[in-house]
mmCIF file of C-alpha atoms and ligand atoms in Angstrom:
data_model
loop_
_atom_site.group_PDB
_atom_site.id
_atom_site.type_symbol
_atom_site.label_atom_id
_atom_site.label_comp_id
_atom_site.label_asym_id
_atom_site.label_seq_id
_atom_site.Cartn_x
_atom_site.Cartn_y
_atom_site.Cartn_z
ATOM 1 C CA MET A 19 -40.994 12.622 -6.234
ATOM 2 C CA ASN A 20 -42.934 14.656 -8.891
ATOM 3 C CA ALA A 21 -44.270 17.275 -6.547
ATOM 4 C CA ARG A 22 -40.577 17.951 -5.345
ATOM 5 C CA ARG A 23 -39.602 17.798 -9.041
ATOM 6 C CA GLU A 24 -41.878 20.216 -8.993
ATOM 7 C CA TRP A 25 -40.787 21.899 -5.979
ATOM 8 C CA LEU A 26 -37.693 22.129 -6.998
ATOM 9 C CA LYS A 27 -38.253 23.383 -10.669
ATOM 10 C CA THR A 28 -40.669 25.963 -9.781
ATOM 11 C CA THR A 29 -38.135 27.665 -6.993
ATOM 12 C CA LEU A 30 -35.186 27.502 -9.288
ATOM 13 C CA ALA A 31 -36.878 28.669 -11.975
ATOM 14 C CA LEU A 32 -37.582 31.920 -9.667
ATOM 15 C CA ALA A 33 -34.145 32.420 -8.599
ATOM 16 C CA ALA A 34 -33.213 32.778 -12.164
ATOM 17 C CA GLY A 35 -36.115 33.910 -13.598
ATOM 18 C CA LEU A 36 -36.034 31.006 -16.005
ATOM 19 C CA PRO A 37 -38.044 27.960 -16.892
ATOM 20 C CA LEU A 38 -35.890 25.211 -15.719
ATOM 21 C CA GLY A 39 -34.692 22.303 -17.938
ATOM 22 C CA ALA A 40 -35.147 18.750 -17.229
ATOM 23 C CA GLY A 41 -30.931 18.254 -16.713
ATOM 24 C CA MET A 42 -30.731 20.132 -13.836
ATOM 25 C CA ALA A 43 -33.789 19.551 -11.603
ATOM 26 C CA ASN A 44 -32.370 15.885 -12.082
ATOM 27 C CA GLN A 45 -29.465 16.304 -11.193
ATOM 28 C CA LEU A 46 -31.208 17.593 -7.873
ATOM 29 C CA MET A 47 -33.521 14.733 -7.391
ATOM 30 C CA ALA A 48 -29.819 13.030 -6.494
ATOM 31 C CA ALA A 49 -28.969 15.051 -3.959
ATOM 32 C CA PRO A 50 -29.697 12.849 -1.111
ATOM 33 C CA MET A 51 -32.811 12.906 0.907
ATOM 34 C CA SER A 52 -34.237 12.094 4.006
ATOM 35 C CA GLU A 53 -36.605 9.071 4.777
ATOM 36 C CA ALA A 54 -38.622 12.022 5.854
ATOM 37 C CA GLU A 55 -38.330 13.956 2.813
ATOM 38 C CA LYS A 56 -39.128 10.694 0.451
ATOM 39 C CA ASN A 57 -42.492 10.378 2.271
ATOM 40 C CA PHE A 58 -43.458 13.713 2.206
ATOM 41 C CA PHE A 59 -42.513 14.503 -1.267
ATOM 42 C CA GLY A 60 -43.737 11.236 -2.342
ATOM 43 C CA ARG A 61 -47.326 12.117 -1.303
ATOM 44 C CA SER A 62 -47.893 15.894 -1.214
ATOM 45 C CA PRO A 63 -49.716 17.433 -3.488
ATOM 46 C CA LEU A 64 -48.697 20.236 -5.256
ATOM 47 C CA LEU A 65 -46.953 22.960 -3.497
ATOM 48 C CA PRO A 66 -47.266 26.902 -3.345
ATOM 49 C CA PRO A 67 -43.866 27.889 -4.788
ATOM 50 C CA MET A 68 -41.150 28.603 -2.107
ATOM 51 C CA LYS A 69 -40.813 31.893 -1.335
ATOM 52 C CA ILE A 70 -37.998 31.768 1.276
ATOM 53 C CA ARG A 71 -35.696 29.056 0.447
ATOM 54 C CA LEU A 72 -33.705 27.506 3.695
ATOM 55 C CA GLY A 73 -33.217 24.440 1.939
ATOM 56 C CA SER A 74 -29.567 24.136 0.069
ATOM 57 C CA ASN A 75 -27.357 26.761 2.476
ATOM 58 C CA GLU A 76 -27.444 29.203 -0.703
ATOM 59 C CA ASN A 77 -26.080 33.062 -0.189
ATOM 60 C CA PRO A 78 -29.240 34.797 -0.157
ATOM 61 C CA TYR A 79 -26.751 38.456 -1.302
ATOM 62 C CA GLY A 80 -25.309 37.066 -4.079
ATOM 63 C CA PRO A 81 -23.905 36.963 -7.077
ATOM 64 C CA SER A 82 -21.529 40.139 -6.200
ATOM 65 C CA GLU A 83 -22.013 43.732 -8.075
ATOM 66 C CA LYS A 84 -18.382 42.762 -9.598
ATOM 67 C CA ALA A 85 -19.585 39.129 -10.835
ATOM 68 C CA ARG A 86 -23.044 40.656 -12.432
ATOM 69 C CA GLN A 87 -21.137 43.490 -14.573
ATOM 70 C CA ALA A 88 -18.190 40.255 -15.505
ATOM 71 C CA ILE A 89 -21.372 38.279 -16.725
ATOM 72 C CA GLN A 90 -22.266 40.951 -18.779
ATOM 73 C CA GLN A 91 -19.020 41.230 -20.260
ATOM 74 C CA ALA A 92 -18.816 37.930 -20.332
ATOM 75 C CA LEU A 93 -22.045 37.416 -22.284
ATOM 76 C CA SER A 94 -20.608 38.773 -25.911
ATOM 77 C CA GLU A 95 -18.228 35.744 -25.416
ATOM 78 C CA GLY A 96 -20.950 32.990 -24.949
ATOM 79 C CA ASN A 97 -20.672 31.498 -29.253
ATOM 80 C CA ARG A 98 -17.091 30.510 -28.008
ATOM 81 C CA TYR A 99 -15.816 27.461 -26.024
ATOM 82 C CA PRO A 100 -13.902 28.120 -23.285
ATOM 83 C CA PHE A 101 -10.633 26.695 -23.571
ATOM 84 C CA GLN A 102 -8.277 29.121 -23.243
ATOM 85 C CA VAL A 103 -10.551 31.058 -20.586
ATOM 86 C CA VAL A 104 -10.640 27.998 -18.313
ATOM 87 C CA ASN A 105 -6.521 27.437 -18.972
ATOM 88 C CA ASP A 106 -6.614 31.107 -17.762
ATOM 89 C CA PHE A 107 -8.475 31.372 -14.718
ATOM 90 C CA LYS A 108 -6.799 28.007 -13.484
ATOM 91 C CA GLU A 109 -3.349 29.791 -13.690
ATOM 92 C CA THR A 110 -5.897 32.729 -11.323
ATOM 93 C CA LEU A 111 -6.571 30.098 -9.148
ATOM 94 C CA ALA A 112 -3.121 28.769 -8.822
ATOM 95 C CA ALA A 113 -1.792 32.510 -8.466
ATOM 96 C CA HIS A 114 -4.576 33.013 -5.428
ATOM 97 C CA GLU A 115 -3.085 29.162 -4.221
ATOM 98 C CA GLY A 116 0.090 29.065 -3.740
ATOM 99 C CA VAL A 117 0.394 26.519 -6.781
ATOM 100 C CA THR A 118 0.851 25.999 -10.386
ATOM 101 C CA ALA A 119 -1.624 25.134 -12.616
ATOM 102 C CA ASP A 120 -1.531 21.929 -12.844
ATOM 103 C CA HIS A 121 -2.463 21.568 -9.662
ATOM 104 C CA ILE A 122 -6.133 22.632 -10.199
ATOM 105 C CA LEU A 123 -8.962 20.964 -11.605
ATOM 106 C CA VAL A 124 -11.927 23.602 -12.601
ATOM 107 C CA GLY A 125 -15.274 22.191 -12.086
ATOM 108 C CA ALA A 126 -19.456 23.101 -12.700
ATOM 109 C CA GLY A 127 -19.399 23.130 -8.864
ATOM 110 C CA SER A 128 -17.687 20.984 -6.038
ATOM 111 C CA GLY A 129 -20.027 18.460 -6.570
ATOM 112 C CA ASP A 130 -18.764 17.959 -10.309
ATOM 113 C CA LEU A 131 -15.500 17.361 -9.107
ATOM 114 C CA LEU A 132 -16.769 15.415 -5.467
ATOM 115 C CA CYS A 133 -18.036 12.884 -8.126
ATOM 116 C CA ALA A 134 -15.647 12.834 -10.418
ATOM 117 C CA THR A 135 -13.299 11.816 -7.122
ATOM 118 C CA GLY A 136 -15.340 9.798 -6.250
ATOM 119 C CA ALA A 137 -15.339 7.977 -9.394
ATOM 120 C CA ALA A 138 -11.436 7.667 -9.816
ATOM 121 C CA PHE A 139 -11.487 6.335 -5.966
ATOM 122 C CA SER A 140 -13.685 3.860 -6.160
ATOM 123 C CA LEU A 141 -12.887 2.093 -9.676
ATOM 124 C CA GLU A 142 -9.945 0.867 -7.814
ATOM 125 C CA GLY A 143 -12.384 -1.312 -5.051
ATOM 126 C CA GLY A 144 -11.852 -0.813 -1.724
ATOM 127 C CA ARG A 145 -13.613 1.910 1.185
ATOM 128 C CA ILE A 146 -14.092 5.089 1.820
ATOM 129 C CA LEU A 147 -14.183 6.475 5.278
ATOM 130 C CA SER A 148 -15.558 9.498 6.551
ATOM 131 C CA GLY A 149 -17.387 11.220 9.514
ATOM 132 C CA PHE A 150 -21.227 10.551 9.711
ATOM 133 C CA PRO A 151 -23.089 13.126 9.391
ATOM 134 C CA THR A 152 -21.880 14.769 6.104
ATOM 135 C CA PHE A 153 -21.897 16.047 3.002
ATOM 136 C CA PRO A 154 -22.292 12.520 1.560
ATOM 137 C CA MET A 155 -21.888 13.441 -2.530
ATOM 138 C CA LEU A 156 -18.607 11.908 -2.702
ATOM 139 C CA MET A 157 -19.466 8.584 -0.746
ATOM 140 C CA ASN A 158 -22.653 8.128 -2.684
ATOM 141 C CA TYR A 159 -21.240 8.307 -6.319
ATOM 142 C CA ALA A 160 -18.574 5.632 -5.151
ATOM 143 C CA GLU A 161 -20.948 3.806 -3.762
ATOM 144 C CA VAL A 162 -22.433 3.629 -7.473
ATOM 145 C CA PHE A 163 -19.602 1.434 -8.221
ATOM 146 C CA LYS A 164 -19.602 -0.671 -5.327
ATOM 147 C CA THR A 165 -17.444 0.867 -3.325
ATOM 148 C CA THR A 166 -17.538 0.821 0.519
ATOM 149 C CA TRP A 167 -18.574 3.688 2.495
ATOM 150 C CA ASP A 168 -17.816 3.449 5.943
ATOM 151 C CA LYS A 169 -19.013 5.738 8.568
ATOM 152 C CA VAL A 170 -18.226 7.079 12.103
ATOM 153 C CA ASN A 171 -20.781 9.101 13.849
ATOM 154 C CA VAL A 172 -19.888 12.661 15.009
ATOM 155 C CA ASN A 173 -19.997 13.207 19.012
ATOM 156 C CA ASP A 174 -22.493 14.117 21.043
ATOM 157 C CA GLU A 175 -21.776 17.658 20.809
ATOM 158 C CA LEU A 176 -22.520 17.209 16.606
ATOM 159 C CA VAL A 177 -18.735 17.755 15.550
ATOM 160 C CA TYR A 178 -16.695 15.755 13.663
ATOM 161 C CA ASP A 179 -14.809 12.783 15.724
ATOM 162 C CA TYR A 180 -11.590 13.228 13.878
ATOM 163 C CA GLU A 181 -9.883 10.623 16.719
ATOM 164 C CA ALA A 182 -12.468 7.907 15.921
ATOM 165 C CA VAL A 183 -12.120 8.628 12.317
ATOM 166 C CA ALA A 184 -8.673 7.792 12.325
ATOM 167 C CA GLY A 185 -9.166 4.811 14.100
ATOM 168 C CA GLN A 186 -11.481 3.330 11.708
ATOM 169 C CA ILE A 187 -8.798 3.303 8.459
ATOM 170 C CA LYS A 188 -8.599 -0.066 7.415
ATOM 171 C CA PRO A 189 -6.044 -1.578 5.009
ATOM 172 C CA ASP A 190 -8.176 -1.338 2.002
ATOM 173 C CA THR A 191 -9.319 2.213 3.244
ATOM 174 C CA ARG A 192 -8.529 4.682 -0.269
ATOM 175 C CA LEU A 193 -9.724 7.545 0.621
ATOM 176 C CA VAL A 194 -11.187 9.317 3.758
ATOM 177 C CA PHE A 195 -13.030 12.491 3.768
ATOM 178 C CA ILE A 196 -13.463 15.489 6.144
ATOM 179 C CA CYS A 197 -15.286 18.621 5.847
ATOM 180 C CA ASN A 198 -14.693 21.621 8.425
ATOM 181 C CA PRO A 199 -16.787 23.071 8.749
ATOM 182 C CA ASN A 200 -19.017 20.342 8.407
ATOM 183 C CA ASN A 201 -22.366 20.066 6.660
ATOM 184 C CA PRO A 202 -25.374 19.221 7.326
ATOM 185 C CA THR A 203 -24.012 20.040 11.465
ATOM 186 C CA GLY A 204 -22.340 23.100 11.302
ATOM 187 C CA THR A 205 -19.460 22.868 13.536
ATOM 188 C CA LEU A 206 -16.073 23.159 13.394
ATOM 189 C CA VAL A 207 -13.200 21.156 14.579
ATOM 190 C CA ASN A 208 -10.087 23.008 15.520
ATOM 191 C CA PRO A 209 -8.010 23.512 12.777
ATOM 192 C CA GLY A 210 -4.882 22.608 14.917
ATOM 193 C CA VAL A 211 -6.602 18.505 14.949
ATOM 194 C CA VAL A 212 -7.309 18.719 11.547
ATOM 195 C CA LYS A 213 -3.969 19.434 10.614
ATOM 196 C CA SER A 214 -2.618 17.064 13.176
ATOM 197 C CA PHE A 215 -4.873 14.346 11.473
ATOM 198 C CA THR A 216 -4.281 15.191 7.286
ATOM 199 C CA GLU A 217 -0.167 15.339 8.177
ATOM 200 C CA GLU A 218 -0.472 12.202 9.482
ATOM 201 C CA VAL A 219 -3.071 9.784 7.764
ATOM 202 C CA SER A 220 -2.572 11.103 4.444
ATOM 203 C CA LYS A 221 1.137 9.392 4.864
ATOM 204 C CA LYS A 222 -1.235 6.125 4.570
ATOM 205 C CA VAL A 223 -3.880 7.122 2.674
ATOM 206 C CA THR A 224 -5.923 9.922 0.728
ATOM 207 C CA VAL A 225 -7.132 12.801 2.066
ATOM 208 C CA PHE A 226 -10.201 14.552 0.468
ATOM 209 C CA SER A 227 -10.651 17.977 2.664
ATOM 210 C CA ASP A 228 -13.997 19.431 1.235
ATOM 211 C CA GLU A 229 -13.996 23.409 2.596
ATOM 212 C CA ALA A 230 -16.911 24.670 0.906
ATOM 213 C CA TYR A 231 -17.352 26.735 4.255
ATOM 214 C CA LEU A 232 -13.986 27.835 4.838
ATOM 215 C CA GLU A 233 -14.865 31.588 4.370
ATOM 216 C CA PHE A 234 -17.491 31.585 6.432
ATOM 217 C CA LEU A 235 -15.062 31.693 9.102
ATOM 218 C CA GLN A 236 -13.179 34.570 10.472
ATOM 219 C CA PRO A 237 -10.207 35.338 7.988
ATOM 220 C CA SER A 238 -7.760 34.368 10.769
ATOM 221 C CA GLN A 239 -9.260 30.825 11.905
ATOM 222 C CA GLN A 240 -9.841 30.390 7.787
ATOM 223 C CA VAL A 241 -6.897 27.047 7.838
ATOM 224 C CA SER A 242 -6.774 25.141 4.383
ATOM 225 C CA MET A 243 -5.472 21.535 3.881
ATOM 226 C CA ILE A 244 -3.844 23.198 0.811
ATOM 227 C CA ASP A 245 -0.924 23.529 2.703
ATOM 228 C CA PHE A 246 -0.777 19.363 1.984
ATOM 229 C CA VAL A 247 -0.663 20.211 -1.274
ATOM 230 C CA LYS A 248 2.014 22.184 -1.551
ATOM 231 C CA LYS A 249 4.443 19.422 0.747
ATOM 232 C CA GLY A 250 3.383 17.215 -1.908
ATOM 233 C CA ALA A 251 1.023 14.846 0.467
ATOM 234 C CA ASN A 252 -1.570 12.608 -0.883
ATOM 235 C CA VAL A 253 -4.266 15.232 0.283
ATOM 236 C CA ILE A 254 -6.818 16.679 -2.154
ATOM 237 C CA VAL A 255 -8.799 20.010 -1.412
ATOM 238 C CA SER A 256 -12.097 21.474 -2.842
ATOM 239 C CA ARG A 257 -13.656 25.025 -2.824
ATOM 240 C CA THR A 258 -16.629 26.338 -4.000
ATOM 241 C CA PHE A 259 -18.410 29.695 -5.838
ATOM 242 C CA SER A 260 -21.418 28.408 -4.442
ATOM 243 C CA LYS A 261 -21.302 29.917 -0.985
ATOM 244 C CA ILE A 262 -19.636 33.072 0.085
ATOM 245 C CA HIS A 263 -19.560 33.892 -3.512
ATOM 246 C CA GLY A 264 -23.218 33.631 -3.800
ATOM 247 C CA LEU A 265 -22.721 31.522 -7.169
ATOM 248 C CA ALA A 266 -24.395 27.910 -6.655
ATOM 249 C CA GLY A 267 -26.660 28.629 -9.479
ATOM 250 C CA LEU A 268 -23.327 29.437 -11.951
ATOM 251 C CA ARG A 269 -22.442 26.008 -10.814
ATOM 252 C CA ILE A 270 -18.385 26.761 -10.392
ATOM 253 C CA GLY A 271 -15.765 25.214 -7.823
ATOM 254 C CA TYR A 272 -12.299 23.475 -8.121
ATOM 255 C CA ILE A 273 -9.474 21.216 -6.318
ATOM 256 C CA VAL A 274 -6.142 21.679 -5.521
ATOM 257 C CA ALA A 275 -3.954 17.794 -5.326
ATOM 258 C CA LYS A 276 -1.075 17.143 -6.786
ATOM 259 C CA PRO A 277 -0.848 16.407 -10.330
ATOM 260 C CA ASP A 278 -0.633 13.259 -10.474
ATOM 261 C CA ILE A 279 -3.855 13.470 -8.589
ATOM 262 C CA ILE A 280 -5.559 15.718 -10.847
ATOM 263 C CA ARG A 281 -4.497 13.484 -14.151
ATOM 264 C CA LYS A 282 -6.060 10.576 -11.927
ATOM 265 C CA ILE A 283 -9.190 12.444 -10.999
ATOM 266 C CA GLN A 284 -9.609 14.111 -14.587
ATOM 267 C CA ARG A 285 -9.488 10.979 -16.410
ATOM 268 C CA ASN A 286 -13.144 10.500 -14.450
ATOM 269 C CA HIS A 287 -14.387 14.679 -15.113
ATOM 270 C CA PRO A 288 -16.250 14.886 -18.273
ATOM 271 C CA GLY A 289 -14.867 17.068 -21.120
ATOM 272 C CA ILE A 290 -15.297 21.327 -19.693
ATOM 273 C CA PRO A 291 -18.208 21.203 -17.572
ATOM 274 C CA ASN A 292 -18.052 25.130 -17.562
ATOM 275 C CA ASN A 293 -19.380 28.190 -18.777
ATOM 276 C CA GLN A 294 -17.811 32.018 -19.929
ATOM 277 C CA LEU A 295 -20.369 33.179 -17.477
ATOM 278 C CA ALA A 296 -18.994 30.894 -14.464
ATOM 279 C CA ILE A 297 -16.128 31.421 -14.657
ATOM 280 C CA ALA A 298 -16.350 35.648 -15.526
ATOM 281 C CA ALA A 299 -18.313 35.682 -12.756
ATOM 282 C CA ALA A 300 -16.162 33.586 -10.166
ATOM 283 C CA LYS A 301 -13.146 35.928 -11.787
ATOM 284 C CA ALA A 302 -14.697 38.926 -10.566
ATOM 285 C CA SER A 303 -15.475 37.448 -6.855
ATOM 286 C CA LEU A 304 -12.090 35.999 -6.069
ATOM 287 C CA GLY A 305 -10.376 38.922 -4.737
ATOM 288 C CA ASP A 306 -13.867 40.712 -3.844
ATOM 289 C CA LYS A 307 -13.450 40.984 0.426
ATOM 290 C CA ASP A 308 -16.243 43.587 0.556
ATOM 291 C CA PHE A 309 -19.162 41.280 -0.442
ATOM 292 C CA MET A 310 -17.104 38.534 1.028
ATOM 293 C CA ASP A 311 -17.052 40.368 4.447
ATOM 294 C CA MET A 312 -20.655 41.662 4.116
ATOM 295 C CA SER A 313 -22.097 38.421 3.512
ATOM 296 C CA ARG A 314 -20.292 36.772 6.471
ATOM 297 C CA ARG A 315 -21.529 39.338 8.825
ATOM 298 C CA LYS A 316 -25.119 39.484 7.581
ATOM 299 C CA ASN A 317 -24.975 35.658 7.918
ATOM 300 C CA ALA A 318 -23.987 35.884 11.090
ATOM 301 C CA GLU A 319 -26.463 38.665 12.196
ATOM 302 C CA ALA A 320 -29.333 36.726 11.000
ATOM 303 C CA ARG A 321 -28.127 32.666 12.517
ATOM 304 C CA LYS A 322 -28.092 34.615 15.481
ATOM 305 C CA ILE A 323 -31.714 35.210 14.981
ATOM 306 C CA LEU A 324 -32.625 31.702 14.438
ATOM 307 C CA THR A 325 -30.582 29.753 17.338
ATOM 308 C CA ASP A 326 -31.201 32.965 19.801
ATOM 309 C CA TYR A 327 -34.445 31.171 19.137
ATOM 310 C CA LEU A 328 -33.846 27.843 19.242
ATOM 311 C CA ASP A 329 -32.083 28.555 22.871
ATOM 312 C CA LYS A 330 -34.917 30.443 23.815
ATOM 313 C CA LYS A 331 -37.046 27.108 23.216
ATOM 314 C CA GLY A 332 -34.948 24.500 24.398
ATOM 315 C CA TYR A 333 -33.856 23.111 21.194
ATOM 316 C CA PHE A 334 -30.629 21.064 21.254
ATOM 317 C CA TYR A 335 -28.108 21.675 17.935
ATOM 318 C CA GLY A 336 -25.189 21.916 16.749
ATOM 319 C CA LYS A 337 -22.566 25.159 17.349
ATOM 320 C CA SER A 338 -22.946 26.446 13.723
ATOM 321 C CA HIS A 339 -19.636 28.003 12.099
ATOM 322 C CA THR A 340 -21.647 28.424 8.887
ATOM 323 C CA ASN A 341 -24.730 29.336 7.228
ATOM 324 C CA PHE A 342 -26.867 26.770 8.434
ATOM 325 C CA VAL A 343 -27.532 25.200 11.739
ATOM 326 C CA MET A 344 -29.101 21.372 12.170
ATOM 327 C CA PHE A 345 -31.161 20.694 15.150
ATOM 328 C CA ASP A 346 -33.137 18.350 17.306
ATOM 329 C CA SER A 347 -37.353 18.855 16.202
ATOM 330 C CA LYS A 348 -38.260 17.292 18.967
ATOM 331 C CA SER A 349 -41.269 15.651 17.146
ATOM 332 C CA ASP A 350 -42.089 14.890 14.196
ATOM 333 C CA ALA A 351 -39.875 16.372 11.399
ATOM 334 C CA GLN A 352 -41.857 15.399 8.227
ATOM 335 C CA GLY A 353 -44.835 17.243 9.839
ATOM 336 C CA LYS A 354 -43.129 20.590 10.156
ATOM 337 C CA LEU A 355 -40.994 20.261 6.832
ATOM 338 C CA SER A 356 -45.153 19.926 5.115
ATOM 339 C CA GLN A 357 -46.170 22.908 7.261
ATOM 340 C CA LEU A 358 -43.639 25.101 6.327
ATOM 341 C CA ALA A 359 -43.347 23.765 2.965
ATOM 342 C CA GLN A 360 -47.466 24.703 2.251
ATOM 343 C CA GLN A 361 -46.764 28.194 3.183
ATOM 344 C CA GLY A 362 -43.903 28.535 0.530
ATOM 345 C CA ILE A 363 -40.436 28.133 3.645
ATOM 346 C CA ALA A 364 -38.371 25.190 2.429
ATOM 347 C CA ILE A 365 -35.658 23.057 4.513
ATOM 348 C CA ARG A 366 -34.318 20.477 4.346
ATOM 349 C CA VAL A 367 -34.799 17.191 6.916
ATOM 350 C CA TRP A 368 -31.571 14.895 7.648
ATOM 351 C CA ASP A 369 -31.437 11.348 9.279
ATOM 352 C CA TYR A 370 -29.586 11.139 12.014
ATOM 353 C CA LYS A 371 -28.669 7.819 14.860
ATOM 354 C CA GLY A 372 -33.178 7.240 14.050
ATOM 355 C CA MET A 373 -33.850 10.482 14.505
ATOM 356 C CA GLN A 374 -34.929 13.317 12.002
ATOM 357 C CA TRP A 375 -33.321 16.654 12.139
ATOM 358 C CA LEU A 376 -33.547 19.890 11.187
ATOM 359 C CA ARG A 377 -31.688 21.876 8.719
ATOM 360 C CA VAL A 378 -32.146 25.656 8.147
ATOM 361 C CA SER A 379 -30.392 27.184 5.724
ATOM 362 C CA VAL A 380 -29.476 31.055 7.226
ATOM 363 C CA GLY A 381 -31.184 33.800 4.809
ATOM 364 C CA THR A 382 -31.348 37.059 5.233
ATOM 365 C CA SER A 383 -32.626 39.153 8.925
ATOM 366 C CA GLU A 384 -36.120 39.240 7.164
ATOM 367 C CA GLU A 385 -36.276 35.313 6.580
ATOM 368 C CA MET A 386 -34.682 34.241 9.553
ATOM 369 C CA LYS A 387 -37.578 36.171 11.661
ATOM 370 C CA ALA A 388 -40.462 35.161 9.074
ATOM 371 C CA PHE A 389 -38.927 31.389 9.558
ATOM 372 C CA VAL A 390 -39.166 31.646 13.355
ATOM 373 C CA LYS A 391 -42.100 32.872 13.814
ATOM 374 C CA ALA A 392 -43.675 30.262 11.083
ATOM 375 C CA PHE A 393 -42.072 27.514 12.819
ATOM 376 C CA ASP A 394 -43.191 28.521 16.391
ATOM 377 C CA GLN A 395 -47.367 28.442 15.153
ATOM 378 C CA ILE A 396 -45.834 24.591 13.823
ATOM 379 C CA ALA A 397 -43.694 24.150 16.852
HETATM 380 C C1 PLP B 427 -19.898 20.446 1.950
HETATM 381 C C2 PLP B 427 -20.481 20.800 0.731
HETATM 382 N N1 PLP B 427 -19.516 20.316 -0.329
HETATM 383 C C3 PLP B 427 -19.502 19.875 -1.105
HETATM 384 C C4 PLP B 427 -21.015 20.859 -1.581
HETATM 385 C C5 PLP B 427 -21.227 21.190 -3.448
HETATM 386 O O1 PLP B 427 -21.583 22.178 -4.151
HETATM 387 P P1 PLP B 427 -21.477 23.045 -4.928
HETATM 388 O O2 PLP B 427 -21.677 21.791 -5.884
HETATM 389 O O3 PLP B 427 -22.506 24.142 -5.651
HETATM 390 O O4 PLP B 427 -19.888 23.577 -4.839
HETATM 391 C C6 PLP B 427 -22.081 21.621 -1.102
HETATM 392 C C7 PLP B 427 -23.160 21.858 -1.301
HETATM 393 O O5 PLP B 427 -24.160 22.283 -0.289
HETATM 394 C C8 PLP B 427 -21.749 21.272 0.557
HETATM 395 O O6 PLP B 427 -22.503 21.979 1.618
#
């Protein structure tokens, strides 16, 4: 565990050009680890600094130029609490989403709000249902409060099985978590299916739609479940600035829901976790179409380098619509994780169906070429 903590501290500190506080590194420790990762980081000697970071689905091009300028300008407000700034930002987000500001809660990343939601719903006891594997933060946090997490496996193509999930709702299911495109599989379900599911299920149970990777789809494909919020349904939508906007290190995201749901979640959300710089950067990034288009395009190009390789070598992988790809490592995922880490390349390993899967985030094209080369030598 210590080796992993040091490794994360080193890589994050490198990213920021700063020494990293224990708080953030410890928070990352709460991120789910596969059995392979536990074994590896529990035993491994000190690792070299990670030169190629393909472990956390970050955007290698961020922050955008506009965000950087906004951060510079906001620095002089660093001595001021951001009370009014958060309120103004809620208004901006509300206008952007077509709702009123009491439908919005801003967090230190969307993960912060996933946890607050997990707490809010689990305090009532009962169960939370989701597909599996998926991004587990809300459910992991809810389990701390003794909620039961019911999981429904993705299908053979690693695609979230909405019909099967709907079939597993029980009388004491309090929340259903969906994620489209899904992490860690990267796969996408037709928005029509997700809409029908959300419409029907939200009549009985609150639906949480995690849309962290929505902007990696072409704009015409980006169908948010926010329309159901506007119709007064029991639906919560989370969005983040960590992915297409490239602001993962600044920690800012938001949820959209009916005001009574927002109040319920806010009761379990600490004070104001936002800061002046993150809000300024997010505001500048929100309408930055050029940066989003560039990130989406470069991501697709770099992702193809990886999937072309996987195709050539016959690896089975989920059809990715995101900035990561999950594939069956064929053998010894832990060994591959370890050998790549020794070369300064960070990836992740996920457990699913008694197997270990590799999840590789999409970096720049140069990084993907370097990954493919290094991976090919150890595969
Ligand atoms: C599906 C999904 N939701 C939420 C998050 C949390 O991101 P953040 O807290 O940076 O907004 C992640 C991070 O990887 C994610 O993959």
